[in-house]
Tab-separated table of C-alpha atoms in Angstrom:
chain	number	residue	atom	x	y	z
C	1	MET	CA	15.176	-60.958	3.531
C	2	LYS	CA	17.141	-58.125	2.117
C	3	LYS	CA	20.034	-57.113	4.290
C	4	LEU	CA	20.494	-53.453	5.015
C	5	VAL	CA	24.169	-52.696	5.215
C	6	SER	CA	23.674	-49.406	7.016
C	7	LEU	CA	21.929	-49.815	10.380
C	8	ILE	CA	21.261	-46.085	10.369
C	9	ALA	CA	19.385	-46.359	7.104
C	10	LEU	CA	17.307	-49.233	8.490
C	11	ALA	CA	16.179	-47.093	11.409
C	12	LEU	CA	15.380	-44.177	9.166
C	13	MET	CA	13.217	-46.250	6.830
C	14	SER	CA	10.670	-46.708	9.609
C	15	GLN	CA	10.115	-42.978	10.004
C	16	PRO	CA	7.008	-41.476	8.374
C	17	ALA	CA	7.266	-38.981	5.559
C	18	LEU	CA	6.177	-35.382	5.907
C	19	ALA	CA	2.433	-35.043	6.189
C	20	GLU	CA	0.773	-33.503	3.145
C	21	GLU	CA	-1.307	-31.157	5.274
C	22	ALA	CA	1.714	-29.200	6.506
C	23	PRO	CA	1.449	-25.466	5.744
C	24	LYS	CA	2.967	-24.402	2.440
C	25	TRP	CA	3.983	-21.105	3.982
C	26	SER	CA	4.135	-19.621	7.456
C	27	LEU	CA	4.862	-16.222	8.987
C	28	ALA	CA	5.355	-14.907	12.536
C	29	ILE	CA	6.017	-11.332	13.668
C	30	HIS	CA	6.751	-9.525	16.913
C	31	GLY	CA	6.726	-5.929	18.073
C	32	GLY	CA	8.507	-6.313	21.396
C	33	ALA	CA	8.158	-8.202	24.667
C	34	GLY	CA	8.240	-6.970	28.234
C	35	THR	CA	6.388	-6.216	31.438
C	36	LEU	CA	3.040	-5.306	29.950
C	37	ASP	CA	0.223	-4.397	32.338
C	38	PRO	CA	-3.311	-5.254	31.143
C	39	ALA	CA	-4.673	-2.534	33.412
C	40	GLN	CA	-2.689	0.081	31.476
C	41	MET	CA	-3.840	-1.190	28.082
C	42	THR	CA	-6.795	1.000	27.121
C	43	PRO	CA	-9.157	-0.238	24.372
C	44	ASP	CA	-7.919	2.472	22.019
C	45	LYS	CA	-4.266	1.691	22.675
C	46	ARG	CA	-4.830	-2.012	22.209
C	47	ALA	CA	-6.720	-1.418	18.966
C	48	ALA	CA	-3.861	0.721	17.635
C	49	TYR	CA	-1.246	-1.946	18.338
C	50	GLU	CA	-3.405	-4.737	16.970
C	51	ALA	CA	-4.110	-2.738	13.807
C	52	ASP	CA	-0.425	-2.184	13.050
C	53	LEU	CA	0.452	-5.797	13.868
C	54	GLN	CA	-2.309	-6.947	11.526
C	55	LYS	CA	-1.120	-4.578	8.821
C	56	ALA	CA	2.399	-6.016	9.065
C	57	LEU	CA	1.074	-9.581	9.115
C	58	ASP	CA	-1.103	-8.916	6.063
C	59	ALA	CA	1.795	-7.390	4.122
C	60	GLY	CA	4.010	-10.418	4.643
C	61	SER	CA	1.210	-12.943	4.202
C	62	LYS	CA	0.178	-11.531	0.827
C	63	ILE	CA	3.681	-12.002	-0.545
C	64	LEU	CA	3.826	-15.591	0.694
C	65	ALA	CA	0.307	-16.423	-0.527
C	66	ASP	CA	1.262	-15.127	-3.980
C	67	GLY	CA	4.257	-17.451	-4.078
C	68	GLY	CA	6.820	-14.832	-3.066
C	69	SER	CA	9.979	-15.417	-1.073
C	70	ALA	CA	10.401	-15.551	2.680
C	71	MET	CA	12.999	-12.767	2.419
C	72	ASP	CA	10.573	-10.406	0.690
C	73	ALA	CA	7.827	-11.288	3.165
C	74	ILE	CA	9.819	-10.499	6.292
C	75	LYS	CA	11.078	-7.217	4.856
C	76	ALA	CA	7.542	-6.137	3.995
C	77	ALA	CA	6.309	-6.941	7.505
C	78	ILE	CA	9.225	-5.251	9.263
C	79	ILE	CA	8.984	-2.082	7.172
C	80	ILE	CA	5.387	-1.614	8.331
C	81	MET	CA	6.524	-1.766	11.957
C	82	GLU	CA	9.598	0.420	11.363
C	83	ASP	CA	7.258	3.058	9.921
C	84	SER	CA	4.877	2.888	12.903
C	85	PRO	CA	5.612	5.225	15.853
C	86	LEU	CA	4.235	2.565	18.232
C	87	PHE	CA	7.328	0.367	18.076
C	88	ASN	CA	10.961	0.858	19.036
C	89	ALA	CA	12.349	0.632	15.504
C	90	GLY	CA	12.684	3.267	12.811
C	91	LYS	CA	10.163	6.027	13.516
C	92	GLY	CA	9.437	5.886	17.247
C	93	ALA	CA	12.839	4.503	18.234
C	94	VAL	CA	14.041	5.266	21.760
C	95	PHE	CA	16.538	8.031	22.495
C	96	THR	CA	20.144	7.535	23.495
C	97	TRP	CA	21.575	9.366	26.520
C	98	ASP	CA	22.712	12.116	24.147
C	99	GLY	CA	19.231	12.583	22.692
C	100	THR	CA	19.696	10.855	19.348
C	101	ASN	CA	18.035	7.849	17.734
C	102	GLU	CA	20.502	5.093	16.837
C	103	LEU	CA	19.106	2.193	14.854
C	104	ASP	CA	20.194	-1.444	14.524
C	105	ALA	CA	18.951	-4.224	12.226
C	106	SER	CA	19.889	-7.618	10.842
C	107	ILE	CA	18.561	-10.097	8.302
C	108	MET	CA	19.428	-13.668	7.298
C	109	ASP	CA	18.498	-16.022	4.455
C	110	GLY	CA	18.108	-19.672	5.455
C	111	ARG	CA	18.938	-20.936	1.970
C	112	ASP	CA	22.627	-20.082	2.080
C	113	ARG	CA	22.949	-18.451	5.517
C	114	SER	CA	23.894	-15.160	3.913
C	115	ALA	CA	23.391	-12.306	6.360
C	116	GLY	CA	23.594	-8.545	6.688
C	117	ALA	CA	23.519	-6.212	9.684
C	118	VAL	CA	23.918	-2.562	10.648
C	119	ALA	CA	24.206	-0.782	13.992
C	120	GLY	CA	24.241	2.784	15.226
C	121	VAL	CA	22.769	4.326	12.076
C	122	LYS	CA	20.926	7.646	12.393
C	123	THR	CA	19.934	8.604	8.845
C	124	VAL	CA	18.268	5.525	7.336
C	125	LYS	CA	14.467	5.354	7.364
C	126	ASN	CA	14.268	1.559	7.110
C	127	PRO	CA	17.371	-0.083	8.600
C	128	ILE	CA	16.150	-3.562	7.636
C	129	LEU	CA	16.562	-2.610	3.970
C	130	LEU	CA	20.087	-1.365	4.597
C	131	ALA	CA	20.931	-4.614	6.415
C	132	ASP	CA	19.683	-6.550	3.401
C	133	THR	CA	21.752	-4.379	1.065
C	134	VAL	CA	24.829	-5.177	3.147
C	135	ARG	CA	23.931	-8.838	2.646
C	136	THR	CA	23.416	-8.641	-1.105
C	137	GLN	CA	25.686	-5.812	-2.292
C	138	SER	CA	28.792	-6.038	-0.142
C	139	GLU	CA	31.363	-8.614	0.843
C	140	HIS	CA	30.647	-7.895	4.516
C	141	VAL	CA	28.067	-8.933	7.107
C	142	PHE	CA	28.113	-6.122	9.688
C	143	LEU	CA	28.575	-2.362	9.213
C	144	VAL	CA	28.318	0.258	11.962
C	145	GLY	CA	27.871	3.991	12.452
C	146	LYS	CA	29.112	6.441	9.879
C	147	GLY	CA	30.560	3.679	7.745
C	148	ALA	CA	27.142	2.076	7.441
C	149	GLU	CA	25.618	5.452	6.576
C	150	ASP	CA	28.256	6.136	3.939
C	151	PHE	CA	27.565	2.723	2.447
C	152	ALA	CA	23.829	3.544	2.428
C	153	VAL	CA	24.425	6.754	0.462
C	154	SER	CA	26.655	4.910	-1.991
C	155	LYS	CA	23.791	2.488	-2.648
C	156	GLY	CA	21.207	5.207	-3.237
C	157	PHE	CA	19.524	5.427	0.173
C	158	ALA	CA	18.019	8.820	0.943
C	159	VAL	CA	19.385	10.630	4.007
C	160	THR	CA	16.528	10.804	6.513
C	161	PRO	CA	16.594	13.812	8.884
C	162	PRO	CA	16.797	13.100	12.655
C	163	GLU	CA	13.412	14.673	13.399
C	164	TYR	CA	11.678	11.932	11.423
C	165	PHE	CA	12.497	9.314	14.056
C	166	ALA	CA	11.726	11.400	17.152
C	167	THR	CA	8.409	11.063	19.003
C	168	PRO	CA	7.241	12.922	22.156
C	169	PHE	CA	6.599	9.664	24.018
C	170	ARG	CA	10.180	8.452	23.570
C	171	ARG	CA	11.653	11.852	24.444
C	172	GLU	CA	9.605	11.953	27.658
C	173	ALA	CA	10.958	8.523	28.577
C	174	LEU	CA	14.545	9.783	28.270
C	175	GLU	CA	13.793	12.914	30.288
C	176	ARG	CA	12.164	10.847	33.033
C	177	LEU	CA	15.089	8.423	33.093
C	178	LYS	CA	17.519	11.298	33.654
C	179	ALA	CA	15.391	13.305	36.072
C	180	GLU	CA	14.503	10.366	38.305
C	181	LYS	CA	17.817	8.540	37.859
C	182	LEU	CA	16.066	5.460	36.539
C	183	SER	CA	17.370	2.566	34.482
C	184	ALA	CA	16.286	1.852	30.938
C	185	LEU	CA	14.194	-1.031	32.245
C	186	ASP	CA	12.242	1.349	34.498
C	187	VAL	CA	11.072	3.464	31.568
C	188	ASP	CA	10.930	0.754	28.906
C	189	HIS	CA	8.158	-1.476	30.196
C	190	LYS	CA	8.383	-3.345	26.938
C	191	PHE	CA	11.195	-4.032	24.547
C	192	GLY	CA	9.790	-2.608	21.315
C	193	THR	CA	12.186	-4.341	18.954
C	194	VAL	CA	10.379	-5.641	15.861
C	195	GLY	CA	11.008	-8.783	13.866
C	196	ALA	CA	9.638	-11.323	11.423
C	197	VAL	CA	10.364	-14.915	10.429
C	198	ALA	CA	8.921	-16.830	7.492
C	199	LEU	CA	8.774	-20.073	5.526
C	200	ASP	CA	7.870	-19.720	1.856
C	201	SER	CA	6.252	-22.197	-0.528
C	202	GLN	CA	9.681	-23.122	-1.931
C	203	GLY	CA	10.687	-24.347	1.528
C	204	ASN	CA	13.057	-21.480	2.325
C	205	LEU	CA	13.341	-19.722	5.683
C	206	ALA	CA	14.283	-16.131	6.529
C	207	ALA	CA	14.544	-13.956	9.641
C	208	GLY	CA	14.937	-10.250	10.342
C	209	THR	CA	15.056	-7.943	13.371
C	210	SER	CA	15.099	-4.143	13.782
C	211	THR	CA	15.387	-1.940	16.888
C	212	GLY	CA	16.266	1.390	18.429
C	213	GLY	CA	17.916	-0.303	21.392
C	214	MET	CA	17.420	0.789	25.010
C	215	THR	CA	16.418	4.234	26.300
C	216	GLY	CA	19.433	6.187	27.516
C	217	LYS	CA	21.995	3.837	25.987
C	218	ARG	CA	25.542	5.238	26.029
C	219	TRP	CA	28.994	4.746	24.569
C	220	GLY	CA	27.748	3.143	21.360
C	221	ARG	CA	25.941	0.316	23.142
C	222	VAL	CA	24.668	-2.394	20.799
C	223	GLY	CA	22.270	-5.151	21.826
C	224	ASP	CA	21.410	-8.516	20.324
C	225	ALA	CA	19.117	-7.373	17.490
C	226	PRO	CA	21.842	-6.785	14.864
C	227	LEU	CA	23.981	-9.721	15.979
C	228	ILE	CA	23.634	-12.797	13.804
C	229	GLY	CA	23.174	-15.772	16.113
C	230	ALA	CA	21.928	-13.715	19.051
C	231	GLY	CA	18.928	-11.722	17.846
C	232	THR	CA	18.522	-13.187	14.349
C	233	TYR	CA	19.236	-16.532	12.712
C	234	ALA	CA	17.894	-18.580	9.789
C	235	ASP	CA	18.903	-22.004	8.498
C	236	ASN	CA	16.740	-24.121	6.191
C	237	ARG	CA	17.890	-27.206	8.103
C	238	ALA	CA	16.498	-25.947	11.405
C	239	CYS	CA	14.432	-22.776	11.805
C	240	ALA	CA	14.252	-19.000	11.524
C	241	VAL	CA	14.353	-16.952	14.754
C	242	SER	CA	13.943	-13.294	15.698
C	243	ALA	CA	14.376	-12.161	19.306
C	244	THR	CA	13.333	-9.238	21.475
C	245	GLY	CA	14.374	-8.494	25.031
C	246	TRP	CA	17.272	-7.560	27.266
C	247	GLY	CA	19.994	-7.769	24.664
C	248	GLU	CA	22.971	-8.335	26.938
C	249	TYR	CA	21.533	-11.667	28.072
C	250	PHE	CA	20.449	-12.735	24.600
C	251	ILE	CA	24.010	-12.132	23.427
C	252	ARG	CA	25.480	-14.210	26.251
C	253	VAL	CA	23.174	-17.135	25.477
C	254	GLY	CA	23.386	-16.781	21.692
C	255	VAL	CA	19.629	-17.219	21.706
C	256	ALA	CA	18.718	-17.390	18.025
C	257	HIS	CA	21.457	-19.828	17.035
C	258	GLU	CA	21.013	-21.858	20.211
C	259	ILE	CA	17.373	-22.532	19.396
C	260	CYS	CA	18.177	-23.555	15.836
C	261	SER	CA	21.012	-25.814	16.943
C	262	LYS	CA	18.671	-27.645	19.312
C	263	ILE	CA	16.211	-28.541	16.567
C	264	ARG	CA	18.412	-28.868	13.496
C	265	ARG	CA	17.809	-32.179	11.776
C	266	PRO	CA	20.744	-34.302	10.608
C	267	GLU	CA	21.293	-34.695	6.898
C	268	PRO	CA	19.522	-37.626	5.200
C	269	GLN	CA	21.342	-40.930	5.745
C	270	CYS	CA	21.896	-43.531	3.047
C	271	GLY	CA	22.702	-47.226	2.969
C	272	VAL	CA	23.130	-50.034	0.451
C	273	VAL	CA	20.336	-52.628	0.290
C	274	GLU	CA	21.600	-55.962	-1.041
C	275	SER	CA	19.456	-58.156	-3.302
C	276	ASP	CA	18.023	-61.448	-1.986
C	277	ASP	CA	20.572	-63.498	-3.912
C	278	GLY	CA	23.437	-61.436	-2.562
C	279	VAL	CA	24.389	-60.170	-5.984
C	280	GLY	CA	24.197	-56.440	-6.554
C	281	GLY	CA	22.092	-53.969	-4.621
C	282	HIS	CA	20.896	-50.395	-4.553
C	283	VAL	CA	21.158	-47.298	-2.390
C	284	GLU	CA	18.226	-46.133	-0.288
C	285	CYS	CA	18.114	-42.842	1.597
C	286	ARG	CA	15.700	-41.747	4.259
C	287	SER	CA	15.334	-38.495	6.148
C	288	PHE	CA	14.821	-38.209	9.869
C	289	ARG	CA	11.332	-37.749	11.200
C	290	ALA	CA	9.874	-34.281	10.764
C	291	LEU	CA	10.044	-31.966	13.742
C	292	SER	CA	6.903	-31.804	15.865
C	293	GLN	CA	5.471	-28.528	17.082
C	294	GLU	CA	5.896	-29.693	20.679
C	295	ARG	CA	9.605	-30.346	20.219
C	296	ALA	CA	10.190	-26.979	18.569
C	297	GLN	CA	8.252	-25.244	21.359
C	298	ALA	CA	10.249	-27.110	24.004
C	299	ALA	CA	13.538	-26.052	22.423
C	300	ALA	CA	12.528	-22.388	22.372
C	301	ASP	CA	11.180	-22.539	25.921
C	302	ALA	CA	14.391	-24.159	27.191
C	303	VAL	CA	16.566	-21.410	25.735
C	304	MET	CA	14.296	-18.689	27.104
C	305	ALA	CA	14.448	-20.383	30.513
C	306	ASP	CA	18.248	-20.161	30.296
C	307	VAL	CA	17.962	-16.431	29.606
C	308	LYS	CA	15.684	-16.021	32.618
C	309	GLU	CA	18.018	-17.980	34.881
C	310	LEU	CA	20.817	-15.565	34.041
C	311	GLY	CA	18.541	-12.632	34.875
C	312	GLY	CA	17.272	-11.562	31.452
C	313	ASP	CA	13.828	-11.418	29.957
C	314	GLY	CA	12.175	-11.101	26.568
C	315	GLY	CA	10.891	-13.420	23.881
C	316	VAL	CA	11.379	-15.034	20.482
C	317	ILE	CA	9.396	-15.959	17.406
C	318	LEU	CA	10.360	-18.864	15.194
C	319	VAL	CA	9.199	-20.772	12.144
C	320	THR	CA	10.325	-24.317	11.298
C	321	PRO	CA	10.673	-26.098	7.927
C	322	GLU	CA	7.412	-27.906	8.754
C	323	GLY	CA	5.569	-24.581	9.013
C	324	HIS	CA	5.202	-24.395	12.783
C	325	ALA	CA	4.940	-20.724	13.813
C	326	ILE	CA	5.901	-20.496	17.478
C	327	PHE	CA	6.189	-17.879	20.238
C	328	SER	CA	8.141	-18.180	23.478
C	329	PHE	CA	8.547	-15.405	26.041
C	330	ASN	CA	9.246	-15.134	29.782
C	331	THR	CA	7.497	-11.782	30.221
C	332	THR	CA	3.847	-10.873	30.816
C	333	GLY	CA	3.353	-10.128	27.159
C	334	MET	CA	4.757	-9.817	23.669
C	335	TYR	CA	3.220	-7.935	20.744
C	336	ARG	CA	2.964	-10.705	18.179
C	337	GLY	CA	1.110	-12.297	15.290
C	338	ARG	CA	1.201	-15.326	13.013
C	339	ALA	CA	-0.384	-16.558	9.812
C	340	THR	CA	-0.073	-19.747	7.762
C	341	SER	CA	-1.462	-21.173	4.547
C	342	ALA	CA	-3.285	-23.720	6.734
C	343	GLY	CA	-5.598	-20.987	7.977
C	344	VAL	CA	-3.968	-19.690	11.166
C	345	ARG	CA	-4.563	-15.927	11.477
C	346	GLU	CA	-4.062	-14.136	14.798
C	347	VAL	CA	-2.482	-11.266	16.663
C	348	ALA	CA	-2.009	-11.186	20.428
C	349	ILE	CA	-0.424	-9.093	23.170
C	350	PHE	CA	-0.608	-10.808	26.559
C	351	GLY	CA	0.265	-14.366	27.499
C	352	GLY	CA	-2.288	-17.081	26.761
C	353	GLU	CA	-4.231	-15.153	24.138
C	354	GLU	CA	-3.477	-17.471	21.237
C	355	LYS	CA	-6.275	-19.509	19.774
C	356	ALA	CA	-6.269	-23.272	20.062
C	357	SER	CA	-5.339	-23.693	16.378
C	358	LYS	CA	-2.028	-25.411	15.645
C	359	THR	CA	-0.153	-26.415	12.558
C	360	PRO	CA	-0.092	-30.207	12.070
C	361	ASP	CA	2.436	-32.423	13.811
C	362	HIS	CA	4.009	-35.337	12.042
């Protein structure tokens, strides 16, 4: 019998390889989670949300199906939702206490963990694109306020007038909050933050998140959406995550990074296998077993349970290197969708609406 010098390598050799039927690409999106009431969801309203979710899903899916990158796919999906007045990002963002729209966004590439983020910008139509420009065309990760806007102008971004972002629905929410002395949670029955995560056919992961924050926010408040590790995280060794919810709690838990750290696989282990005659040998390396969908779901659910225990609510989307596209939320609903090269295609709003289809476990 050959003797395996490394006991770790011996254990790893018994693990199965990745199944061939795993999706070549995978995409998940969200448009906010919160206390959604089915009784208040009219057929027309539901159709409008589902149409924009599908439009975003289609935009990202086409890029991935054509062999494009995960980074390009998530930007395409998020731009659709930033441009829709239905979501709290870009056009349709909530108002601050002072009656302005302040936008936050972040993006991360799982290949090298490069990241970019902006917060408190008021003149950029698509903050996700500015966040990506911070990632690719600056030595920084996070820019805020006027500095971020000055950087945008220096990189050729058009200055978008304030009236572009404003919508009557969001203004009414601010007026009601002030008149009735309500909290942001009383007027924001859902957290309309948008996000996308993807795995491309080259095996790379990416994540992005964009938001207008909370109605009536003051003093330059910033939530989790633009914070790398809280609202956004991507690492090819683990997963890509985008979050939506009560940002203060997501920051305290470090939700996005916490999920990835729970499911990150160790690096491949190697050991020397000696020949039968004891002379010479060779090195063999084996990777750990691929992550199952159940384990990834359990990791996300555990972190969201931690958020709930502290008093926060919301949800996350994630995609793993195996192509599992997963949702986890502790609210009544989350505007969401997912698509994979294995044939999964769906959008949903309330809990339990997903189809029975799953990406393969290994």
